[in-house]
CSV table of C-alpha atoms in Angstrom, one decimal:
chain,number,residue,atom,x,y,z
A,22,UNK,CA,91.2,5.8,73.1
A,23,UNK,CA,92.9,3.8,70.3
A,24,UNK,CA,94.0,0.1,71.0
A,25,UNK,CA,97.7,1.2,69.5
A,26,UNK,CA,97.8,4.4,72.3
A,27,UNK,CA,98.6,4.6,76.0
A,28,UNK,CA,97.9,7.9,78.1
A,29,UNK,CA,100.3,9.5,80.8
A,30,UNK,CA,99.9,12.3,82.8
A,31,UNK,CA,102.5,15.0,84.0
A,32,UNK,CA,102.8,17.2,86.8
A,33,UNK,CA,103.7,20.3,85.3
A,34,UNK,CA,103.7,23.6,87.9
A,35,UNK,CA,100.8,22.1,90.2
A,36,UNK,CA,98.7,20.9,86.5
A,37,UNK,CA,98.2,17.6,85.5
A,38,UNK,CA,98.6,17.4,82.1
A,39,UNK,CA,98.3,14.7,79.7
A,40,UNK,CA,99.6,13.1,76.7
A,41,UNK,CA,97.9,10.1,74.5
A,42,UNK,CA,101.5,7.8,72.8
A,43,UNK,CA,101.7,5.6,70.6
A,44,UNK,CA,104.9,3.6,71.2
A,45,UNK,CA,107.3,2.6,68.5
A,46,UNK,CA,107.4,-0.6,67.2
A,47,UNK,CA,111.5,-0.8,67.8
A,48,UNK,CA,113.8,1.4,69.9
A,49,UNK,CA,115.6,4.4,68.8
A,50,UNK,CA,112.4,5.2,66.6
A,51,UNK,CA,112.2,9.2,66.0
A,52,UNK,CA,109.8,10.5,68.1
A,53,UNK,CA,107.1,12.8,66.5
A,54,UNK,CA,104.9,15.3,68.6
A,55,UNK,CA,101.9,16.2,67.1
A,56,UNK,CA,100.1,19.2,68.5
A,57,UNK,CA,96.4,20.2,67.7
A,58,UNK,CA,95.0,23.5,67.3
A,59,UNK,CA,93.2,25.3,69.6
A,60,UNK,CA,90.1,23.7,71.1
A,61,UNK,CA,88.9,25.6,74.1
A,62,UNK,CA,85.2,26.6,72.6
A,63,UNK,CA,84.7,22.6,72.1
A,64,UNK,CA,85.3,20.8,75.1
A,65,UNK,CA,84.1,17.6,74.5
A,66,UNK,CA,85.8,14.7,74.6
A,67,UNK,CA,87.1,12.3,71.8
A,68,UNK,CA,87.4,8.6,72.0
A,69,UNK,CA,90.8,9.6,70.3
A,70,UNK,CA,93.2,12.9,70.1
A,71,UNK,CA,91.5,14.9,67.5
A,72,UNK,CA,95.3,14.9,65.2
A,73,UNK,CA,95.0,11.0,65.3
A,74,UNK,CA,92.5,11.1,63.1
A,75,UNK,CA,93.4,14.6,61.3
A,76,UNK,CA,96.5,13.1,60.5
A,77,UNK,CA,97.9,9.9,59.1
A,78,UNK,CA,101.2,9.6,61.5
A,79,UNK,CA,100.0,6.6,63.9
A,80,UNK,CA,98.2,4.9,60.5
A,81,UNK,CA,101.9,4.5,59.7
A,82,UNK,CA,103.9,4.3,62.4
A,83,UNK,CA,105.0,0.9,62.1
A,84,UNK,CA,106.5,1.5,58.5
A,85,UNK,CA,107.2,4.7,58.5
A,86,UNK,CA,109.1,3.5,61.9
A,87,UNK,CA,108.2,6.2,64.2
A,88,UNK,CA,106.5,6.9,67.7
A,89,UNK,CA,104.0,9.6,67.8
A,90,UNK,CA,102.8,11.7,70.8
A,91,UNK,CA,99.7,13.5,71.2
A,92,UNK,CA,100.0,16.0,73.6
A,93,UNK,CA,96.8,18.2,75.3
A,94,UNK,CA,96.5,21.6,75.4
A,95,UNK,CA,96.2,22.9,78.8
A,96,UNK,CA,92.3,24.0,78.9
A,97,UNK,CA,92.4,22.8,75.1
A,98,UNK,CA,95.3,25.0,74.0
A,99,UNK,CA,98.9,26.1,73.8
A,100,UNK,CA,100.5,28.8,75.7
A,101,UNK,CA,102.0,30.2,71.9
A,102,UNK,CA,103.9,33.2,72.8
A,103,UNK,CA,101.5,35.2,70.7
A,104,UNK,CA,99.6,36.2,74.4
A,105,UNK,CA,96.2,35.9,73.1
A,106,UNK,CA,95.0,32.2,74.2
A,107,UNK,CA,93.7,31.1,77.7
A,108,UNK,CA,96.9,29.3,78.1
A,109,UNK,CA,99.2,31.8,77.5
A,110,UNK,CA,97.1,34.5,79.8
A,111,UNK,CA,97.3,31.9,82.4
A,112,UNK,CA,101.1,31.6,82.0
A,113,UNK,CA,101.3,28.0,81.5
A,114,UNK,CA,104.4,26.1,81.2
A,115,UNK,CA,104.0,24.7,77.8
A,116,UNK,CA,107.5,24.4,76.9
A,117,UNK,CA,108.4,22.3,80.4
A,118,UNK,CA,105.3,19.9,79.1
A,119,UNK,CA,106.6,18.9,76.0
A,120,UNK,CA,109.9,18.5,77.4
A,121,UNK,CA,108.7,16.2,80.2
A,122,UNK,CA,106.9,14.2,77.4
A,123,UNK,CA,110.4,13.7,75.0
A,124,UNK,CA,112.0,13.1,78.2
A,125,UNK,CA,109.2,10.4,79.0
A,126,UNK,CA,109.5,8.3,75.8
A,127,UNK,CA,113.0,8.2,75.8
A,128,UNK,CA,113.2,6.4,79.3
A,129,UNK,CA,109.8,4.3,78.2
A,130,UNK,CA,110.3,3.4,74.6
A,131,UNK,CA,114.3,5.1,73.3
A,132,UNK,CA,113.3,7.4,71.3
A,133,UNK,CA,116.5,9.8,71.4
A,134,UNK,CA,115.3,13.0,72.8
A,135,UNK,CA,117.8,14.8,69.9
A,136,UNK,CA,115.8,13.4,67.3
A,137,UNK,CA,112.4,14.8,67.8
A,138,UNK,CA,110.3,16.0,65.1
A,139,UNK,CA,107.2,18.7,66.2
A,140,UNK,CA,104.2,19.1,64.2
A,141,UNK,CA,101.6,21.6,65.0
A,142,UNK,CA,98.2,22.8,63.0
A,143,UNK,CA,97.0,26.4,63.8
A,144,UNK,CA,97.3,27.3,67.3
A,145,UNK,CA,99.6,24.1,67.8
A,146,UNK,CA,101.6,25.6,64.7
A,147,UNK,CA,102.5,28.7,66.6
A,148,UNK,CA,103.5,26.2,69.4
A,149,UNK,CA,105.7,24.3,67.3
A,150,UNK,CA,107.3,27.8,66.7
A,151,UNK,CA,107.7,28.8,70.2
A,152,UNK,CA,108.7,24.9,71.2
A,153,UNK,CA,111.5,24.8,68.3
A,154,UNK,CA,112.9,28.3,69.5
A,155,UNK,CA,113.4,27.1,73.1
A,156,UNK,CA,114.0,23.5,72.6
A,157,UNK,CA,116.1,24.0,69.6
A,158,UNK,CA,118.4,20.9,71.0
A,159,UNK,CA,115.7,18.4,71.0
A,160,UNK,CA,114.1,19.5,67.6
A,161,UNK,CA,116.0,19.0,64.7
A,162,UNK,CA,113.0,19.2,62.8
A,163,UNK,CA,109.6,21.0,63.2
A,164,UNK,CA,106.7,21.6,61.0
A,165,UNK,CA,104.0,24.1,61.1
A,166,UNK,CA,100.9,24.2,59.2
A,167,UNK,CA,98.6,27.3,59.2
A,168,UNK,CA,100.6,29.0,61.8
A,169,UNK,CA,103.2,31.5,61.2
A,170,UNK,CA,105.7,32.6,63.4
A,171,UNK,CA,104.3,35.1,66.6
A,172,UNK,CA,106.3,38.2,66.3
A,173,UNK,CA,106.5,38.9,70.0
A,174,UNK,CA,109.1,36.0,69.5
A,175,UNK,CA,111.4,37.6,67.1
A,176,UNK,CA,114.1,38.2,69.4
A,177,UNK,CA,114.2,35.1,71.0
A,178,UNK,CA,117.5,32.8,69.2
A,179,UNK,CA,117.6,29.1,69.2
A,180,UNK,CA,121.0,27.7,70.2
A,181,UNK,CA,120.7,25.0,67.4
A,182,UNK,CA,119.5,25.0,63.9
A,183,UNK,CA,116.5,23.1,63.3
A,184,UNK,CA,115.1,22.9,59.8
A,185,UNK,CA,111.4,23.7,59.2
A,186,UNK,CA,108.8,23.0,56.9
A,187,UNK,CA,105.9,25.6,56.6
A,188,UNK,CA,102.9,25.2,55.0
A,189,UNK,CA,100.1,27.4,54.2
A,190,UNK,CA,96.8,28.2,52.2
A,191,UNK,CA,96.5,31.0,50.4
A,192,UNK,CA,92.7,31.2,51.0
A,193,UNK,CA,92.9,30.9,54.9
A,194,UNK,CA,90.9,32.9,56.5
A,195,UNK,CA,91.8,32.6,59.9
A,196,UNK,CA,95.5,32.2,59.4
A,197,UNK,CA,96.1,34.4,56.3
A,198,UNK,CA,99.3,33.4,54.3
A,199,UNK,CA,100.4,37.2,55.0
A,200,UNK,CA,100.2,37.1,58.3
A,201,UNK,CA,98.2,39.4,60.7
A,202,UNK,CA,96.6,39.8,64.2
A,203,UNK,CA,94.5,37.4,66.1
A,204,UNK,CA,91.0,37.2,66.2
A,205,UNK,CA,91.1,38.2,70.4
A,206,UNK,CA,91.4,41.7,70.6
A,207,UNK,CA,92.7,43.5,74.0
A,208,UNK,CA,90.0,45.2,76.4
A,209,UNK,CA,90.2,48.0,74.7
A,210,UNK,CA,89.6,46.4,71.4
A,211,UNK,CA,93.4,46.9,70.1
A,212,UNK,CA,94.9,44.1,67.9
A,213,UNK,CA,97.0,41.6,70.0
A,214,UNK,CA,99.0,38.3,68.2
A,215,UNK,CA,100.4,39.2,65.5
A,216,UNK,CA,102.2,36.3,63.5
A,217,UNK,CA,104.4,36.5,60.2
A,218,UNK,CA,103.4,35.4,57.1
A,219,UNK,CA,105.0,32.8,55.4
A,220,UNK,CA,107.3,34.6,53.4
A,221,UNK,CA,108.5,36.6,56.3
A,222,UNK,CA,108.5,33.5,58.1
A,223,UNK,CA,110.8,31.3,56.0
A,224,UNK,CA,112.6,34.6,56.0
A,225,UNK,CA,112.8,34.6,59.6
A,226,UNK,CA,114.0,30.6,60.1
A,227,UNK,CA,116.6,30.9,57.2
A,228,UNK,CA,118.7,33.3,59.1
A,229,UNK,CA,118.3,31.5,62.1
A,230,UNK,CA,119.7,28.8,60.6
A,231,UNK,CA,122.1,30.5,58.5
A,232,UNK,CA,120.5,29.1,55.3
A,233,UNK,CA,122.3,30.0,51.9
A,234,UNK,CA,120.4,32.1,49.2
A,235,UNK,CA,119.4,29.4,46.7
A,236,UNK,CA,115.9,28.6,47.0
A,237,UNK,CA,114.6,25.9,44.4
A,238,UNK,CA,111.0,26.3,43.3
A,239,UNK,CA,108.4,23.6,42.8
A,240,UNK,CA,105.2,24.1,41.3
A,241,UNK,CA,102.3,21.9,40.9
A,242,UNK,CA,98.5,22.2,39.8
A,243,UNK,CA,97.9,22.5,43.6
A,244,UNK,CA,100.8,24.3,45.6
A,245,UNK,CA,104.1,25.6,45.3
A,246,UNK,CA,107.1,25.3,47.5
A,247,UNK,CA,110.2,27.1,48.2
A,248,UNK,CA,113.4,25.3,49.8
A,249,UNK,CA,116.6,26.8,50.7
A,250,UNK,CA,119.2,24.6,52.2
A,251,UNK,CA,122.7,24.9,53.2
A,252,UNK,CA,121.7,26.2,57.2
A,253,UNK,CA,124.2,25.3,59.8
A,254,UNK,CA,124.2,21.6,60.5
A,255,UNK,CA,122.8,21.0,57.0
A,256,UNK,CA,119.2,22.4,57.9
A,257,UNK,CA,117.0,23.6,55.5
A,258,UNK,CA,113.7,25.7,55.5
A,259,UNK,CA,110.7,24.9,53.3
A,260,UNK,CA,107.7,27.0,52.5
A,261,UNK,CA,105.1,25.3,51.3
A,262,UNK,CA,101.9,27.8,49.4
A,263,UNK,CA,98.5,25.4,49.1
A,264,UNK,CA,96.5,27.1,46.0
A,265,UNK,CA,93.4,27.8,47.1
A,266,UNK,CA,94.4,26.0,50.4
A,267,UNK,CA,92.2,27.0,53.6
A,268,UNK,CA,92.5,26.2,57.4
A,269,UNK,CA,92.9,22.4,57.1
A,270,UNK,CA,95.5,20.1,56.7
A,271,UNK,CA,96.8,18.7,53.2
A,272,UNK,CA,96.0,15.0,52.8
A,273,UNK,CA,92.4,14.7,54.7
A,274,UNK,CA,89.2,15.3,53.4
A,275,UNK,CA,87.3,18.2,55.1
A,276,UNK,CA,84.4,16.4,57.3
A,277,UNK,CA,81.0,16.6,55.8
A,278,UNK,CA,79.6,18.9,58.6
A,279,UNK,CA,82.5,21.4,58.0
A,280,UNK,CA,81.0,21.7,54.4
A,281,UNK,CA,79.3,25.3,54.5
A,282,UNK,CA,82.5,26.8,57.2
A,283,UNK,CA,84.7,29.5,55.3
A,284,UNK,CA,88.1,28.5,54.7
A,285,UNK,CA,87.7,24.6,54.2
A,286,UNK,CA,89.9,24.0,50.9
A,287,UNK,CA,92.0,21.1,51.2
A,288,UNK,CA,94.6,19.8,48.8
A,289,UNK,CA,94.2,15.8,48.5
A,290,UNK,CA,97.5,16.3,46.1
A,291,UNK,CA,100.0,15.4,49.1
A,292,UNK,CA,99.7,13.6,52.4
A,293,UNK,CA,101.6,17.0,55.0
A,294,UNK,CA,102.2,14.0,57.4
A,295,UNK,CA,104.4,11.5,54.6
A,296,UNK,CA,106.2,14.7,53.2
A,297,UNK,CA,106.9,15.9,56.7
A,298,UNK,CA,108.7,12.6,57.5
A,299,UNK,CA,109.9,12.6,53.8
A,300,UNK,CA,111.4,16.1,54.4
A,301,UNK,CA,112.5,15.2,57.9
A,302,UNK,CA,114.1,12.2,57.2
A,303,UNK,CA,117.3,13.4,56.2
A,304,UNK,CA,118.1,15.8,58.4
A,305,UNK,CA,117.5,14.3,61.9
A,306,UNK,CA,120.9,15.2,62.8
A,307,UNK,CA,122.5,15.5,66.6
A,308,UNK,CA,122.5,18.2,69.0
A,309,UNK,CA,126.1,18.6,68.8
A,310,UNK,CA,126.3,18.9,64.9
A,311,UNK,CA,123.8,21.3,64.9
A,312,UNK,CA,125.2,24.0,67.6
A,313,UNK,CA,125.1,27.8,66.1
């Protein structure tokens, strides 16, 4: 484990579950929850949580003047809503957890628990979905790369409006920028997990939120991105396309042994952790201003 992280463990339903922190360098420091994707075919441990290193939040806490948590998955994944992962068939308690842990660094370090930003990657990107949803008080902010939103959620309404930035590849094979089924099919082999695409997705958060109809485009060499503001409580709702973009996250070189894997096209154009913060920055309002 890192020298700038300390571990705790919650007792969540009758599980022990864990959390790797690393505290802020001064109180009332946003928290940020960064949630990995799904790991249960590679059990092995790490001398660090795998989004430490995947992503450049703790290399900058201290100036970017955050805290960051880095939850586990409960058999090394997220109970999503999308009913396909170990987790989830086990009817884990995923949303309790990562309230427990906000609640936790607010009494250990005073992080306001209002003020939370969640960051997921794949199956932790269909967490951040399901974790924004029903924590919508906590999470002003939330950011989901490769993961779009699970449709058996659509009904569900947040009672805030929290602002969301959603990236995406358009060569991902395994999260396909239009959406689709999961790779687990049911016993009878029917399609089961079905998540928007990002398109329907922004869609889908802008009338949470009550977003207005302008939508600014920005287009680069690398990516496009789509932002319409004006929500309730100021939130706005970004989709972000990655050109040629596969199952990785912008900003960090694809590791040498994941050379010959499909779907490893990485953007070194932008850092997703600095423009999250960048985008997140502004809009880390209160619970109470952001009430729909």
């Amino acid at each position: 484990m890192g020298d700038d992280l300390v571990t705790g463990e919650f007792a969540i339903d009758g599980l022990v579950r864990t959390c790797a922190i690393r505290p802020p360098r001064e109180q009332h420091a946003p928290l940020v929850v960064v949630l990995h994707g799904n790991m249960s075919g590679n059990p092995a441990a790490a001398a660090r949580p795998i989004m430490y290193d995947w992503t450049s939040f703790a290399a900058h806490a201290d100036d970017w003047g955050i805290a960051v948590a880095y939850p586990d998955g409960h058999g090394g994944c997220w109970a999503d809503g999308r009913g396909v992962t170990t987790a989830d068939l086990a009817g884990v308690d995923d949303v309790s957890f990562l309230r427990a842990v906000i609640d936790r660094c607010a009494d250990q370090f005073g992080t306001p628990p209002d003020r939370t930003i969640v960051v997921g990657m794949s199956n932790g990107a269909f967490m951040s979905h399901r974790f924004a949803l029903a924590a919508a008080d906590l999470v002003p902010v939330f950011a989901a790369v490769a993961g779009g939103f699970p449709a058996a959620l659509r009904d569900i309404r947040p009672t805030h409006a929290v602002s969301a930035m959603l990236v995406n590849g358009d060569a991902d094979p395994i999260q396909p920028i239009t959406g689709g089924f999961s790779r687990h099919r049911g016993p009878d082999g029917e399609p089961r997990g079905r998540t928007l695409g990002l398109i329907e997705t922004a869609q889908h958060w802008r009338t949470l939120n009550r977003c207005g109809n302008n939508q600014p485009t920005i287009t680069t060499e690398t990516s496009s991105r789509q932002t319409a503001t004006g929500g309730a409580g100021g939130a706005q709702v970004t989709a972000w396309t990655v050109f040629g973009g596969g199952h990785t996250w912008p900003g960090t070189p694809v590791p040498p042994e994941w050379a010959d894997r499909p779907g490893t096209g990485v953007t070194l154009e932008f850092d997703a952790a600095e423009e999250i913060l960048r985008f997140a920055r502004s809009l880390l309002a209160p619970a109470e201003d952001r009430k729909l």
